[in-house]
PDB file of C-alpha atoms in Angstrom:
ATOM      1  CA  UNK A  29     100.140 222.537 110.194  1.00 45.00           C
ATOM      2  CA  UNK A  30     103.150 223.796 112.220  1.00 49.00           C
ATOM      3  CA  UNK A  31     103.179 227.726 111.369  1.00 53.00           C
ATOM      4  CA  UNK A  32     107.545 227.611 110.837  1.00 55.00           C
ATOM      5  CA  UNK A  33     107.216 225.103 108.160  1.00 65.00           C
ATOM      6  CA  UNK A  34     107.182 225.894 104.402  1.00 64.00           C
ATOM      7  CA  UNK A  35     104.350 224.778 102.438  1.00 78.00           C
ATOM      8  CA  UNK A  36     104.469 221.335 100.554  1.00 75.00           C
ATOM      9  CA  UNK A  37     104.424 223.411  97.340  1.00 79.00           C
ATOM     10  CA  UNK A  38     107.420 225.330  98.209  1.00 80.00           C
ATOM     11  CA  UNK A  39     109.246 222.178 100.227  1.00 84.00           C
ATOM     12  CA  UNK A  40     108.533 220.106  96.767  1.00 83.00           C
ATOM     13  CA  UNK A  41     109.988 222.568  94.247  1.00 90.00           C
ATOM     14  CA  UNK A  42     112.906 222.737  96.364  1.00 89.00           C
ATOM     15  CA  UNK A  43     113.168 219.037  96.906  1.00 90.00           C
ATOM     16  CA  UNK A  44     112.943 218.647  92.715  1.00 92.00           C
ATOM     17  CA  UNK A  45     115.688 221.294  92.565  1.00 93.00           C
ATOM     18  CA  UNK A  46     117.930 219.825  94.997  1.00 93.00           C
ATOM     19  CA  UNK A  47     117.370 216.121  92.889  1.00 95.00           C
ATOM     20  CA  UNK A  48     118.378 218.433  89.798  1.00 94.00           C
ATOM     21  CA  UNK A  49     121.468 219.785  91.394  1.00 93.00           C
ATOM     22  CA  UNK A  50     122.159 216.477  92.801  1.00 94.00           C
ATOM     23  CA  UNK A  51     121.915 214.508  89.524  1.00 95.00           C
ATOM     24  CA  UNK A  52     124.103 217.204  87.464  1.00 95.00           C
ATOM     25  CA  UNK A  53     126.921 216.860  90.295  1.00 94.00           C
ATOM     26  CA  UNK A  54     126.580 213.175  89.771  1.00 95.00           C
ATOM     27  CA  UNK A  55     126.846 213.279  86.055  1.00 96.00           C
ATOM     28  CA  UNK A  56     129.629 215.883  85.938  1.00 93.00           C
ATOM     29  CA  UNK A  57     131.187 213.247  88.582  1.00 94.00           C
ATOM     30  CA  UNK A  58     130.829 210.371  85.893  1.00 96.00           C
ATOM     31  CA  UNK A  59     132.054 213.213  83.101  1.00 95.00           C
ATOM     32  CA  UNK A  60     135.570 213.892  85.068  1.00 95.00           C
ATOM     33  CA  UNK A  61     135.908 210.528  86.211  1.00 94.00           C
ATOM     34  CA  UNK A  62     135.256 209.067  82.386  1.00 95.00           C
ATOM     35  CA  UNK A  63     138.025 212.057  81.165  1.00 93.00           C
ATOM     36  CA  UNK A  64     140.488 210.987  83.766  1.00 94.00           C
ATOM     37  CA  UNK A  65     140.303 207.540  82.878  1.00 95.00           C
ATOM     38  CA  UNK A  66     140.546 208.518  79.172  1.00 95.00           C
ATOM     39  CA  UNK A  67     143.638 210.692  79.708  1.00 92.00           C
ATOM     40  CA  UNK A  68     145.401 207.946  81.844  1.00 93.00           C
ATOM     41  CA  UNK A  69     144.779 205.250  78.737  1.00 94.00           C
ATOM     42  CA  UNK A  70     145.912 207.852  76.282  1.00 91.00           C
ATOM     43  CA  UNK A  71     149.323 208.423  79.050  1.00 89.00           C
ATOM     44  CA  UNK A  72     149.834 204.668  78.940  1.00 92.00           C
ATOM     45  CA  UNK A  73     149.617 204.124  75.509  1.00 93.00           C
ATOM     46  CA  UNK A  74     151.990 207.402  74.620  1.00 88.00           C
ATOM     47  CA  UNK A  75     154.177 206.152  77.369  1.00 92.00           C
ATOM     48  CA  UNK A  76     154.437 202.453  75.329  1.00 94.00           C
ATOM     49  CA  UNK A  77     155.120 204.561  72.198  1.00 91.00           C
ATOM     50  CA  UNK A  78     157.807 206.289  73.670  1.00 89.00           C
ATOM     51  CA  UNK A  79     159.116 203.531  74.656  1.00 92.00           C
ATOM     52  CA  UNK A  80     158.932 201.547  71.311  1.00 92.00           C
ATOM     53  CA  UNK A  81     160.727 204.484  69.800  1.00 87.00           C
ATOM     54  CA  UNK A  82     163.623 204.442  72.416  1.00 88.00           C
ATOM     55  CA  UNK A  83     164.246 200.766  71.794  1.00 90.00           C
ATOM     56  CA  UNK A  84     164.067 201.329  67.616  1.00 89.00           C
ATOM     57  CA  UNK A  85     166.382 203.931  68.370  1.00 85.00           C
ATOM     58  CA  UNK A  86     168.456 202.216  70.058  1.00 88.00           C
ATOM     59  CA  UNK A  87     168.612 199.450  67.716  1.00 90.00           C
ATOM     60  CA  UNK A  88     169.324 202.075  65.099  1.00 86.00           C
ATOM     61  CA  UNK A  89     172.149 203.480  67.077  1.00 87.00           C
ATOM     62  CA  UNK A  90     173.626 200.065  67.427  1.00 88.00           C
ATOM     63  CA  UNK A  91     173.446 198.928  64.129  1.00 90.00           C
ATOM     64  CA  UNK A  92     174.808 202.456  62.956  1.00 86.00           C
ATOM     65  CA  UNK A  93     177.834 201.559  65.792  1.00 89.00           C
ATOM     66  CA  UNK A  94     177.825 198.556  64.366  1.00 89.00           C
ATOM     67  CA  UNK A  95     178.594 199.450  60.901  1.00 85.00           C
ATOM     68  CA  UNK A  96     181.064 202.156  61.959  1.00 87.00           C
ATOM     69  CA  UNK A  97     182.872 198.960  63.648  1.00 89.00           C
ATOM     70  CA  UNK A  98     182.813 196.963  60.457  1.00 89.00           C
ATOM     71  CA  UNK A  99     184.096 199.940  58.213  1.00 84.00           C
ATOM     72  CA  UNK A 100     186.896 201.112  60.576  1.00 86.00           C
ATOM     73  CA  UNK A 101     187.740 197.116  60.802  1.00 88.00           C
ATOM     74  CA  UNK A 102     187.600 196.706  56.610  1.00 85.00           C
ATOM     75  CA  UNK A 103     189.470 200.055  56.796  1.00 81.00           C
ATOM     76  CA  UNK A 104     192.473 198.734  58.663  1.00 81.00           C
ATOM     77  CA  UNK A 105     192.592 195.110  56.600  1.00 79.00           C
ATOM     78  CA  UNK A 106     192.760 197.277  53.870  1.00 72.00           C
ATOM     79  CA  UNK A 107     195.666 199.386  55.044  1.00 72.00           C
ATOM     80  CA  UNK A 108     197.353 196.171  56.536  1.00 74.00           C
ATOM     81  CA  UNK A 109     196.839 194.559  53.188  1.00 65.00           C
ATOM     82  CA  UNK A 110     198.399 197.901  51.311  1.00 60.00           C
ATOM     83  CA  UNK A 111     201.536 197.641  53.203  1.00 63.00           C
ATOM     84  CA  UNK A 112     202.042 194.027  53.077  1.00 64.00           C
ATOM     85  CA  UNK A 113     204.968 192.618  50.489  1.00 57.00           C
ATOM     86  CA  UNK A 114     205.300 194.119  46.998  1.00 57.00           C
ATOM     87  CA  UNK A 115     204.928 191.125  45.150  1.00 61.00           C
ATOM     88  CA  UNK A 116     201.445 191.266  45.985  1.00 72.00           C
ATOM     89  CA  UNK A 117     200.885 194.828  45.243  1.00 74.00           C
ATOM     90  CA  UNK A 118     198.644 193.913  41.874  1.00 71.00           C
ATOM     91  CA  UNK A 119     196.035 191.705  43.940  1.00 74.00           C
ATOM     92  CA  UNK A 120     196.238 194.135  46.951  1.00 67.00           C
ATOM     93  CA  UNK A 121     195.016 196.791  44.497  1.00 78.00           C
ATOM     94  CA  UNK A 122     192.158 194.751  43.149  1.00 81.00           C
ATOM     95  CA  UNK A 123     191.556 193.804  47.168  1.00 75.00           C
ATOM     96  CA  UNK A 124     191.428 197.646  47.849  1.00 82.00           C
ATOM     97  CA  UNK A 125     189.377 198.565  45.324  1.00 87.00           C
ATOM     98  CA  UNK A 126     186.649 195.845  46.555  1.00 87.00           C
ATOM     99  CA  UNK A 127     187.340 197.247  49.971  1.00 86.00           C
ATOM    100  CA  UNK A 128     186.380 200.649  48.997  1.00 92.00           C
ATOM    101  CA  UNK A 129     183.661 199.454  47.200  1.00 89.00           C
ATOM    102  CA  UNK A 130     182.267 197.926  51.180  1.00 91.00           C
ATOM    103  CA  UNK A 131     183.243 200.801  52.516  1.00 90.00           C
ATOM    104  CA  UNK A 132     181.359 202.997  50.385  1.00 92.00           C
ATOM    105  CA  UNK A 133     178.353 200.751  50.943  1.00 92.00           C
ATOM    106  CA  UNK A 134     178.996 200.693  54.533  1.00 90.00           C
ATOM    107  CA  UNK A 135     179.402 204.377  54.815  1.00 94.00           C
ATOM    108  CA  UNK A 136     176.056 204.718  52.321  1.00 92.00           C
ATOM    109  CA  UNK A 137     174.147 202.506  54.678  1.00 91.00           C
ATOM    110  CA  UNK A 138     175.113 204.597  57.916  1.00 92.00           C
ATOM    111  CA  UNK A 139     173.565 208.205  55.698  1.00 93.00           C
ATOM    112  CA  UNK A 140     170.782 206.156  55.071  1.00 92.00           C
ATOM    113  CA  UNK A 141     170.581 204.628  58.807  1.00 91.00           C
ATOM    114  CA  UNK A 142     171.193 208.462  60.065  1.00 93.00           C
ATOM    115  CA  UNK A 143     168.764 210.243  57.980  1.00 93.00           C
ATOM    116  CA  UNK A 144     166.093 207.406  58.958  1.00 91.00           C
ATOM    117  CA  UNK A 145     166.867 208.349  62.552  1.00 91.00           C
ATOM    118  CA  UNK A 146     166.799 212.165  61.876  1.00 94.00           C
ATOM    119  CA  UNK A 147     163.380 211.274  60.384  1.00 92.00           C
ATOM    120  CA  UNK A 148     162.362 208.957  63.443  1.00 89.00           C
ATOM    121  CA  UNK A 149     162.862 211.914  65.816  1.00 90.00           C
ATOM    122  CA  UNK A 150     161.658 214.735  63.974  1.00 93.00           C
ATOM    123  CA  UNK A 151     158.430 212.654  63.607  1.00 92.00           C
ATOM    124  CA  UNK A 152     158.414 211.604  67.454  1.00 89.00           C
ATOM    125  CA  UNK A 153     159.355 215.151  68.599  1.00 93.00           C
ATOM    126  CA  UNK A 154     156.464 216.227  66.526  1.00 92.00           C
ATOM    127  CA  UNK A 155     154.078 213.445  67.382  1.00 93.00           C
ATOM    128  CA  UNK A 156     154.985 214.284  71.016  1.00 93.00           C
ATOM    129  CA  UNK A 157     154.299 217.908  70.687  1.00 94.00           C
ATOM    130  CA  UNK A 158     150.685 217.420  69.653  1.00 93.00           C
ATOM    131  CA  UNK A 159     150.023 214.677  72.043  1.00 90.00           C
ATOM    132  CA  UNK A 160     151.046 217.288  74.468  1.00 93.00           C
ATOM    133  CA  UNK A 161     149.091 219.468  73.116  1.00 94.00           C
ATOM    134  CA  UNK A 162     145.754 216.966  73.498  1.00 92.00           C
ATOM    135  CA  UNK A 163     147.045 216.309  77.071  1.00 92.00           C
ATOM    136  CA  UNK A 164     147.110 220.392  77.494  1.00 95.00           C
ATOM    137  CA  UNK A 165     143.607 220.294  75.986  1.00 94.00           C
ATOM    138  CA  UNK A 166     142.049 217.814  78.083  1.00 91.00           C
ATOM    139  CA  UNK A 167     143.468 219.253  80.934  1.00 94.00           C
ATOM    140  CA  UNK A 168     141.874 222.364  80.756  1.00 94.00           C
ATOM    141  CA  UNK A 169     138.356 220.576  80.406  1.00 92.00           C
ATOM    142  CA  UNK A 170     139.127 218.477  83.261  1.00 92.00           C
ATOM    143  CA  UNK A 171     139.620 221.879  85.091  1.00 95.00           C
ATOM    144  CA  UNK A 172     136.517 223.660  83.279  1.00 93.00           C
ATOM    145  CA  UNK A 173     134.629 220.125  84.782  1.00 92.00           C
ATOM    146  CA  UNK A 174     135.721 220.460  88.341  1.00 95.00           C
ATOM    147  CA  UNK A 175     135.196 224.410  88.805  1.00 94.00           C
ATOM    148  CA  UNK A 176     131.690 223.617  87.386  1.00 95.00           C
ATOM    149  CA  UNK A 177     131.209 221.025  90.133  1.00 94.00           C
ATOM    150  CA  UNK A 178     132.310 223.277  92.735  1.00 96.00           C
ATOM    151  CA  UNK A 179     129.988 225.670  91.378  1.00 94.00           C
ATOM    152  CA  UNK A 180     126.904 223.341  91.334  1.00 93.00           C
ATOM    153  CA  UNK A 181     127.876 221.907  94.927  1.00 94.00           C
ATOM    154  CA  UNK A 182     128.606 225.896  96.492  1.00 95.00           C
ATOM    155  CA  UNK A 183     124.834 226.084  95.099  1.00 93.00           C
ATOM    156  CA  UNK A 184     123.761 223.137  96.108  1.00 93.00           C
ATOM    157  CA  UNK A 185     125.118 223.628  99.751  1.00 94.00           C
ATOM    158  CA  UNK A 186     123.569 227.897 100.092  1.00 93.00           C
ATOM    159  CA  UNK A 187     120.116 225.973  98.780  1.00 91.00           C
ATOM    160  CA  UNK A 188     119.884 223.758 101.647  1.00 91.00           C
ATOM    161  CA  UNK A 189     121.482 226.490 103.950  1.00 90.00           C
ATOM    162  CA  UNK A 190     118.328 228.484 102.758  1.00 89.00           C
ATOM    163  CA  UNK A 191     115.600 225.411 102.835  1.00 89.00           C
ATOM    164  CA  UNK A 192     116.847 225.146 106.317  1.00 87.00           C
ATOM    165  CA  UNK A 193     116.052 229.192 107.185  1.00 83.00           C
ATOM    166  CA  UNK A 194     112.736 228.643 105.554  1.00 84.00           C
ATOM    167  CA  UNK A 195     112.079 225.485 107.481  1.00 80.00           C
ATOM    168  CA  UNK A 196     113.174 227.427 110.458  1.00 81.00           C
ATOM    169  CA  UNK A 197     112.458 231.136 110.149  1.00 75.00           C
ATOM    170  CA  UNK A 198     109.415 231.334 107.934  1.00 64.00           C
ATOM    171  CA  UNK A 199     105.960 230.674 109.072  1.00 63.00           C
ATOM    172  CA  UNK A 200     103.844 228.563 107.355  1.00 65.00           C
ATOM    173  CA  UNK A 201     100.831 229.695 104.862  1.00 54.00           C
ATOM    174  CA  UNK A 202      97.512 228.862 105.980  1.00 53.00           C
ATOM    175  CA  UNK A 203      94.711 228.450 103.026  1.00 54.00           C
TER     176      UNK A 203
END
């Protein structure tokens, strides 16, 4: 035996401990890689939700257009109809009155279309706030994870720097 080798008990415990190091790196490896993924499905899918709400919104805002179109249009048939010839004043009042009944409808429907919306957005403002929050969350885990690794591979790299001294600097024991 060379005298500036360590011994095979020493050079074995440190090999173990190296594997040790070595296998937590590569598991906390497999643990960010498995949270990245993760957080990019949970992106994609809250990225297809927005979306989905944008377009029911949309639609909403529309069909809310929409209606306003059809009541200002049964608005001005009505007044048209109102100051047409006064021989037909008596059916132009029964015409009006069914008019305003639409137009109450109409203008019922657009509350109810409105507060639906209102509804829609407080619930996607809120749903977005605490799927923020989760993203926030899993952040700071994914940075927890990767000063860990740095850790573990800092240690890794001043155990080999010091397996290296030993294999250089120290003599070797002779029983």
């Amino acid at each position: 035996m060379s005298s500036g080798s360590p011994s095979p008990a020493a050079d074995g415990q440190h090999k173990v401990l190296v594997q040790q190091l070595r296998r937590k790196v590569l598991l906390l490896e497999q643990q960010q890689a498995d949270l990245i993924h993760t957080h990019n499905e949970e992106c994609v899918e809250l990225q297809t939700h927005v979306i989905d709400l944008r377009a029911a919104l949309e639609k909403n805002e529309a069909q809310r257009q929409h209606l306003g179109y059809e009541f200002d249009r049964q608005a001005v048939a009505s007044r048209e109809q109102i100051y047409s010839a006064a021989d037909k004043e008596a059916s132009l009042s029964q015409v009006n009155i069914a008019l305003q009944g639409q137009v109450a409808e109409l203008t019922h429907k657009i509350e109810e279309r409105e507060e639906v919306m209102q509804h829609a957005l407080k619930e996607c403002i809120a749903q977005q706030e605490k799927l923020l929050s989760e993203v926030q969350t899993k952040e700071s885990l994914l940075e927890a994870c990767e000063a860990e690794k740095k850790a573990l591979e800092q240690e890794l790299e001043l155990m080999d720097v010091q397996c290296k001294y030993q294999a250089v600097y120290v003599p070797e024991v002779v029983v």
